């Protein structure tokens, strides 16, 4: 069992930066592949980025590639999402998720169904 708590959201102007954190409690955080998703009201949850348990590989949605960086500190049981060059269309509730399922590539973790545990979300608002 893993409990996830996101923080770091807020209001930022277009072109600005934010860093989201996801604190994990419970057992074996370092063995989980982790991901970030986002969602706006009335829309489906959208994959943002994923990272393997040993930081060996990462994968990004095309919409954020080159602007966002996913990372993790297994010693601190924490997942991060550094978001730069933010755009109004990045506005959403951001969720972190943990997966105990094994797939060989981080690109295989883009679906919600690949994750067992979810945080409650943190709001990111980018003003134009």
PDB file of C-alpha atoms in Angstrom:
ATOM      1  CA  UNK A   1       0.000   0.000   0.000  1.00  0.00           C
ATOM      2  CA  UNK A   2       1.268   3.471  -0.932  1.00  0.00           C
ATOM      3  CA  UNK A   3      -0.203   6.827   0.055  1.00  0.00           C
ATOM      4  CA  UNK A   4       0.569   9.769  -2.206  1.00  0.00           C
ATOM      5  CA  UNK A   5       0.283  13.471  -1.406  1.00  0.00           C
ATOM      6  CA  UNK A   6       0.956  16.141  -4.043  1.00  0.00           C
ATOM      7  CA  UNK A   7       2.048  19.700  -3.309  1.00  0.00           C
ATOM      8  CA  UNK A   8       3.530  22.690  -5.091  1.00  0.00           C
ATOM      9  CA  UNK A   9       0.622  23.738  -7.251  1.00  0.00           C
ATOM     10  CA  UNK A  10      -0.488  27.329  -7.586  1.00  0.00           C
ATOM     11  CA  UNK A  11      -1.040  30.280  -9.861  1.00  0.00           C
ATOM     12  CA  UNK A  12       1.719  31.298 -12.248  1.00  0.00           C
ATOM     13  CA  UNK A  13       1.983  33.523 -15.308  1.00  0.00           C
ATOM     14  CA  UNK A  14       2.588  32.076 -18.744  1.00  0.00           C
ATOM     15  CA  UNK A  15       6.293  31.450 -19.261  1.00  0.00           C
ATOM     16  CA  UNK A  16       6.863  30.835 -15.575  1.00  0.00           C
ATOM     17  CA  UNK A  17       7.873  27.706 -13.676  1.00  0.00           C
ATOM     18  CA  UNK A  18       6.550  25.494 -10.912  1.00  0.00           C
ATOM     19  CA  UNK A  19       7.856  22.361  -9.250  1.00  0.00           C
ATOM     20  CA  UNK A  20       5.364  19.800  -8.064  1.00  0.00           C
ATOM     21  CA  UNK A  21       6.231  17.267  -5.398  1.00  0.00           C
ATOM     22  CA  UNK A  22       4.587  13.978  -4.515  1.00  0.00           C
ATOM     23  CA  UNK A  23       5.410  12.561  -1.100  1.00  0.00           C
ATOM     24  CA  UNK A  24       4.918   8.831  -0.758  1.00  0.00           C
ATOM     25  CA  UNK A  25       4.407   6.877   2.432  1.00  0.00           C
ATOM     26  CA  UNK A  26       4.151   3.167   2.847  1.00  0.00           C
ATOM     27  CA  UNK A  27       6.360   0.420   1.682  1.00  0.00           C
ATOM     28  CA  UNK A  28       8.637  -0.021  -1.289  1.00  0.00           C
ATOM     29  CA  UNK A  29       8.320   3.385  -2.955  1.00  0.00           C
ATOM     30  CA  UNK A  30      11.601   2.717  -4.727  1.00  0.00           C
ATOM     31  CA  UNK A  31      10.136  -0.344  -6.444  1.00  0.00           C
ATOM     32  CA  UNK A  32       7.233   1.515  -8.091  1.00  0.00           C
ATOM     33  CA  UNK A  33       7.174   3.132 -11.484  1.00  0.00           C
ATOM     34  CA  UNK A  34       5.725   6.601 -10.993  1.00  0.00           C
ATOM     35  CA  UNK A  35       3.729   8.885 -13.208  1.00  0.00           C
ATOM     36  CA  UNK A  36       2.143  12.318 -13.430  1.00  0.00           C
ATOM     37  CA  UNK A  37      -1.285  12.906 -14.976  1.00  0.00           C
ATOM     38  CA  UNK A  38      -3.479  15.983 -15.290  1.00  0.00           C
ATOM     39  CA  UNK A  39      -7.170  16.629 -15.686  1.00  0.00           C
ATOM     40  CA  UNK A  40      -9.533  19.487 -16.409  1.00  0.00           C
ATOM     41  CA  UNK A  41     -13.249  19.477 -15.573  1.00  0.00           C
ATOM     42  CA  UNK A  42     -15.250  17.497 -18.080  1.00  0.00           C
ATOM     43  CA  UNK A  43     -12.167  15.997 -19.676  1.00  0.00           C
ATOM     44  CA  UNK A  44     -10.393  12.699 -19.338  1.00  0.00           C
ATOM     45  CA  UNK A  45      -7.276  12.402 -17.253  1.00  0.00           C
ATOM     46  CA  UNK A  46      -4.232  12.955 -19.450  1.00  0.00           C
ATOM     47  CA  UNK A  47      -0.813  11.339 -19.156  1.00  0.00           C
ATOM     48  CA  UNK A  48       2.060  13.768 -18.570  1.00  0.00           C
ATOM     49  CA  UNK A  49       5.205  11.802 -17.682  1.00  0.00           C
ATOM     50  CA  UNK A  50       6.492   8.571 -16.189  1.00  0.00           C
ATOM     51  CA  UNK A  51       9.726   7.385 -14.585  1.00  0.00           C
ATOM     52  CA  UNK A  52      11.014   3.917 -13.870  1.00  0.00           C
ATOM     53  CA  UNK A  53      11.685   2.766 -10.316  1.00  0.00           C
ATOM     54  CA  UNK A  54      15.461   3.051 -10.743  1.00  0.00           C
ATOM     55  CA  UNK A  55      15.359   6.340 -12.719  1.00  0.00           C
ATOM     56  CA  UNK A  56      16.735   4.426 -15.693  1.00  0.00           C
ATOM     57  CA  UNK A  57      14.242   5.912 -18.108  1.00  0.00           C
ATOM     58  CA  UNK A  58      11.573   8.559 -18.444  1.00  0.00           C
ATOM     59  CA  UNK A  59       8.777   9.190 -20.912  1.00  0.00           C
ATOM     60  CA  UNK A  60       6.805  12.334 -21.711  1.00  0.00           C
ATOM     61  CA  UNK A  61       3.660  13.334 -23.475  1.00  0.00           C
ATOM     62  CA  UNK A  62       4.433  15.288 -26.642  1.00  0.00           C
ATOM     63  CA  UNK A  63       2.631  18.308 -25.229  1.00  0.00           C
ATOM     64  CA  UNK A  64       5.164  18.723 -22.410  1.00  0.00           C
ATOM     65  CA  UNK A  65       8.349  17.294 -23.913  1.00  0.00           C
ATOM     66  CA  UNK A  66      11.242  19.713 -23.575  1.00  0.00           C
ATOM     67  CA  UNK A  67       9.422  21.820 -20.959  1.00  0.00           C
ATOM     68  CA  UNK A  68       8.708  19.383 -18.102  1.00  0.00           C
ATOM     69  CA  UNK A  69      11.124  17.106 -16.264  1.00  0.00           C
ATOM     70  CA  UNK A  70      10.103  14.185 -14.076  1.00  0.00           C
ATOM     71  CA  UNK A  71      12.507  12.994 -11.392  1.00  0.00           C
ATOM     72  CA  UNK A  72      12.491  11.079  -8.140  1.00  0.00           C
ATOM     73  CA  UNK A  73      14.493  10.802  -4.947  1.00  0.00           C
ATOM     74  CA  UNK A  74      14.022   7.294  -3.618  1.00  0.00           C
ATOM     75  CA  UNK A  75      15.866   8.122  -0.391  1.00  0.00           C
ATOM     76  CA  UNK A  76      13.251  10.795   0.329  1.00  0.00           C
ATOM     77  CA  UNK A  77      10.292   8.832  -1.087  1.00  0.00           C
ATOM     78  CA  UNK A  78       9.470  11.799  -3.273  1.00  0.00           C
ATOM     79  CA  UNK A  79       8.534  12.296  -6.912  1.00  0.00           C
ATOM     80  CA  UNK A  80       8.945  15.640  -8.672  1.00  0.00           C
ATOM     81  CA  UNK A  81       7.703  17.395 -11.768  1.00  0.00           C
ATOM     82  CA  UNK A  82       9.647  20.482 -12.809  1.00  0.00           C
ATOM     83  CA  UNK A  83       7.483  22.534 -15.145  1.00  0.00           C
ATOM     84  CA  UNK A  84       9.081  25.314 -17.166  1.00  0.00           C
ATOM     85  CA  UNK A  85       7.794  27.599 -19.913  1.00  0.00           C
ATOM     86  CA  UNK A  86       4.276  27.060 -18.681  1.00  0.00           C
ATOM     87  CA  UNK A  87       1.355  27.751 -20.984  1.00  0.00           C
ATOM     88  CA  UNK A  88      -2.313  28.467 -20.201  1.00  0.00           C
ATOM     89  CA  UNK A  89      -3.181  25.062 -21.649  1.00  0.00           C
ATOM     90  CA  UNK A  90      -1.115  23.444 -18.869  1.00  0.00           C
ATOM     91  CA  UNK A  91      -3.800  24.549 -16.415  1.00  0.00           C
ATOM     92  CA  UNK A  92      -5.217  21.438 -14.722  1.00  0.00           C
ATOM     93  CA  UNK A  93      -5.317  19.401 -11.563  1.00  0.00           C
ATOM     94  CA  UNK A  94      -2.104  17.383 -11.481  1.00  0.00           C
ATOM     95  CA  UNK A  95      -2.042  13.893  -9.998  1.00  0.00           C
ATOM     96  CA  UNK A  96       0.816  11.604  -9.155  1.00  0.00           C
ATOM     97  CA  UNK A  97       0.373   7.855  -9.444  1.00  0.00           C
ATOM     98  CA  UNK A  98       2.281   4.712  -8.521  1.00  0.00           C
ATOM     99  CA  UNK A  99       2.404   1.441 -10.395  1.00  0.00           C
ATOM    100  CA  UNK A 100       3.503  -1.926  -9.071  1.00  0.00           C
ATOM    101  CA  UNK A 101       2.947  -3.500 -12.493  1.00  0.00           C
ATOM    102  CA  UNK A 102       5.924  -4.432 -14.596  1.00  0.00           C
ATOM    103  CA  UNK A 103       6.305  -3.346 -18.213  1.00  0.00           C
ATOM    104  CA  UNK A 104       9.634  -3.123 -19.968  1.00  0.00           C
ATOM    105  CA  UNK A 105       9.324   0.434 -21.227  1.00  0.00           C
ATOM    106  CA  UNK A 106       8.240   3.649 -19.540  1.00  0.00           C
ATOM    107  CA  UNK A 107       6.175   4.380 -22.675  1.00  0.00           C
ATOM    108  CA  UNK A 108       3.895   1.573 -21.533  1.00  0.00           C
ATOM    109  CA  UNK A 109       2.786   3.540 -18.484  1.00  0.00           C
ATOM    110  CA  UNK A 110       0.648   6.132 -20.251  1.00  0.00           C
ATOM    111  CA  UNK A 111      -2.712   4.579 -19.365  1.00  0.00           C
ATOM    112  CA  UNK A 112      -4.460   5.192 -16.055  1.00  0.00           C
ATOM    113  CA  UNK A 113      -5.165   1.479 -15.752  1.00  0.00           C
ATOM    114  CA  UNK A 114      -1.428   0.800 -15.355  1.00  0.00           C
ATOM    115  CA  UNK A 115      -1.401   2.500 -11.961  1.00  0.00           C
ATOM    116  CA  UNK A 116      -2.536   1.134  -8.600  1.00  0.00           C
ATOM    117  CA  UNK A 117      -2.366   4.231  -6.399  1.00  0.00           C
ATOM    118  CA  UNK A 118      -3.276   7.886  -6.850  1.00  0.00           C
ATOM    119  CA  UNK A 119      -2.850  11.107  -4.948  1.00  0.00           C
ATOM    120  CA  UNK A 120      -5.602  13.651  -4.375  1.00  0.00           C
ATOM    121  CA  UNK A 121      -4.240  16.168  -6.875  1.00  0.00           C
ATOM    122  CA  UNK A 122      -2.884  19.704  -6.809  1.00  0.00           C
ATOM    123  CA  UNK A 123      -4.236  22.603  -8.879  1.00  0.00           C
ATOM    124  CA  UNK A 124      -1.977  24.365 -11.364  1.00  0.00           C
ATOM    125  CA  UNK A 125      -3.311  27.530 -12.986  1.00  0.00           C
ATOM    126  CA  UNK A 126      -1.374  29.353 -15.696  1.00  0.00           C
ATOM    127  CA  UNK A 127      -2.596  32.828 -16.545  1.00  0.00           C
ATOM    128  CA  UNK A 128      -2.029  34.430 -19.918  1.00  0.00           C
TER     129      UNK A 128
END
